[in-house]
mmCIF file of C-alpha atoms and ligand atoms in Angstrom:
data_model
loop_
_atom_site.group_PDB
_atom_site.id
_atom_site.type_symbol
_atom_site.label_atom_id
_atom_site.label_comp_id
_atom_site.label_asym_id
_atom_site.label_seq_id
_atom_site.Cartn_x
_atom_site.Cartn_y
_atom_site.Cartn_z
ATOM 1 C CA MET A 1 23.929 88.841 199.472
ATOM 2 C CA LYS A 2 20.469 87.410 199.124
ATOM 3 C CA LEU A 3 20.168 83.659 199.133
ATOM 4 C CA ASN A 4 18.941 82.081 195.955
ATOM 5 C CA VAL A 5 16.169 79.525 196.512
ATOM 6 C CA VAL A 6 17.061 77.653 193.313
ATOM 7 C CA GLU A 7 20.719 77.368 194.351
ATOM 8 C CA ILE A 8 19.617 76.002 197.706
ATOM 9 C CA LEU A 9 17.153 73.565 196.187
ATOM 10 C CA LYS A 10 19.837 72.220 193.837
ATOM 11 C CA ASN A 11 21.759 70.957 196.858
ATOM 12 C CA LEU A 12 18.843 69.540 198.823
ATOM 13 C CA PRO A 13 18.032 65.817 198.569
ATOM 14 C CA LYS A 14 14.799 66.680 196.679
ATOM 15 C CA THR A 15 13.043 63.642 198.094
ATOM 16 C CA ASN A 16 10.248 65.679 199.721
ATOM 17 C CA CYS A 17 10.487 63.349 202.693
ATOM 18 C CA LYS A 18 8.908 65.956 205.028
ATOM 19 C CA GLU A 19 11.295 65.152 207.914
ATOM 20 C CA CYS A 20 11.999 68.879 208.260
ATOM 21 C CA GLY A 21 8.322 69.581 208.833
ATOM 22 C CA GLU A 22 7.933 71.219 205.425
ATOM 23 C CA PRO A 23 5.775 69.647 202.713
ATOM 24 C CA THR A 24 8.521 69.828 200.068
ATOM 25 C CA CYS A 25 12.240 70.526 199.714
ATOM 26 C CA MET A 26 11.199 73.637 197.774
ATOM 27 C CA ALA A 27 9.298 74.934 200.807
ATOM 28 C CA PHE A 28 12.335 74.193 202.985
ATOM 29 C CA ALA A 29 14.588 76.038 200.509
ATOM 30 C CA ALA A 30 12.305 79.083 200.608
ATOM 31 C CA ARG A 31 12.418 79.176 204.414
ATOM 32 C CA LEU A 32 16.185 78.623 204.471
ATOM 33 C CA ALA A 33 16.647 81.535 202.061
ATOM 34 C CA LYS A 34 14.775 83.754 204.523
ATOM 35 C CA LYS A 35 16.846 82.341 207.431
ATOM 36 C CA ASP A 36 13.576 81.162 208.838
ATOM 37 C CA ILE A 37 14.800 77.599 209.389
ATOM 38 C CA GLU A 38 18.186 75.994 210.007
ATOM 39 C CA LEU A 39 20.045 73.524 207.825
ATOM 40 C CA LYS A 40 20.045 70.971 210.617
ATOM 41 C CA ALA A 41 16.260 70.706 210.331
ATOM 42 C CA CYS A 42 16.871 68.488 207.273
ATOM 43 C CA PRO A 43 18.169 65.192 208.739
ATOM 44 C CA PRO A 44 18.967 63.495 205.396
ATOM 45 C CA LEU A 45 21.557 66.205 204.688
ATOM 46 C CA PHE A 46 23.523 64.988 207.679
ATOM 47 C CA THR A 47 23.963 61.479 206.349
ATOM 48 C CA SER A 48 27.147 60.545 204.493
ATOM 49 C CA GLU A 49 25.139 60.206 201.291
ATOM 50 C CA TYR A 50 24.577 63.973 201.174
ATOM 51 C CA ALA A 51 27.858 65.164 202.710
ATOM 52 C CA ALA A 52 28.917 67.056 199.569
ATOM 53 C CA GLN A 53 25.550 68.784 199.272
ATOM 54 C CA ARG A 54 25.635 69.739 202.932
ATOM 55 C CA GLU A 55 29.058 71.300 202.496
ATOM 56 C CA ALA A 56 27.864 73.245 199.448
ATOM 57 C CA LEU A 57 24.885 74.540 201.402
ATOM 58 C CA GLU A 58 27.023 75.480 204.399
ATOM 59 C CA ASN A 59 29.250 77.485 202.060
ATOM 60 C CA LEU A 60 26.238 79.150 200.463
ATOM 61 C CA LEU A 61 24.837 80.098 203.858
ATOM 62 C CA MET A 62 28.211 81.372 205.100
ATOM 63 C CA GLY A 63 28.606 83.470 201.969
ATOM 64 C CA ALA A 64 25.249 85.042 202.657
ATOM 65 C CA VAL A 65 26.309 86.061 206.158
ATOM 66 C CA ALA A 66 29.619 87.637 205.126
HETATM 67 S S1 SF4 B 1 13.986 66.995 205.383
HETATM 68 FE FE1 SF4 B 1 15.314 67.657 203.715
HETATM 69 S S2 SF4 B 1 14.974 66.146 202.105
HETATM 70 FE FE2 SF4 B 1 13.248 65.996 203.511
HETATM 71 S S3 SF4 B 1 11.661 67.391 202.690
HETATM 72 FE FE3 SF4 B 1 12.882 68.533 204.160
HETATM 73 S S4 SF4 B 1 14.429 69.562 202.921
HETATM 74 FE FE4 SF4 B 1 13.599 67.882 201.694
#
């Protein structure tokens, strides 16, 4: 299954904070869809504030592997 960039973006913080090294969350989503970057590169996702989004993304990524 191919990863959908829009589905990924929906669950990202969308703050464009650049902590992942990408200019925007959209750019991060595009790289994540290509498995070109790991989820852990986005530190805000690993705060309690975004726990639900992180879980949704982990499920999305796992689904893509299976
Ligand atoms: S670290 Fe996360 S929230 Fe910040 S720009 Fe990257 S993907 Fe977006």
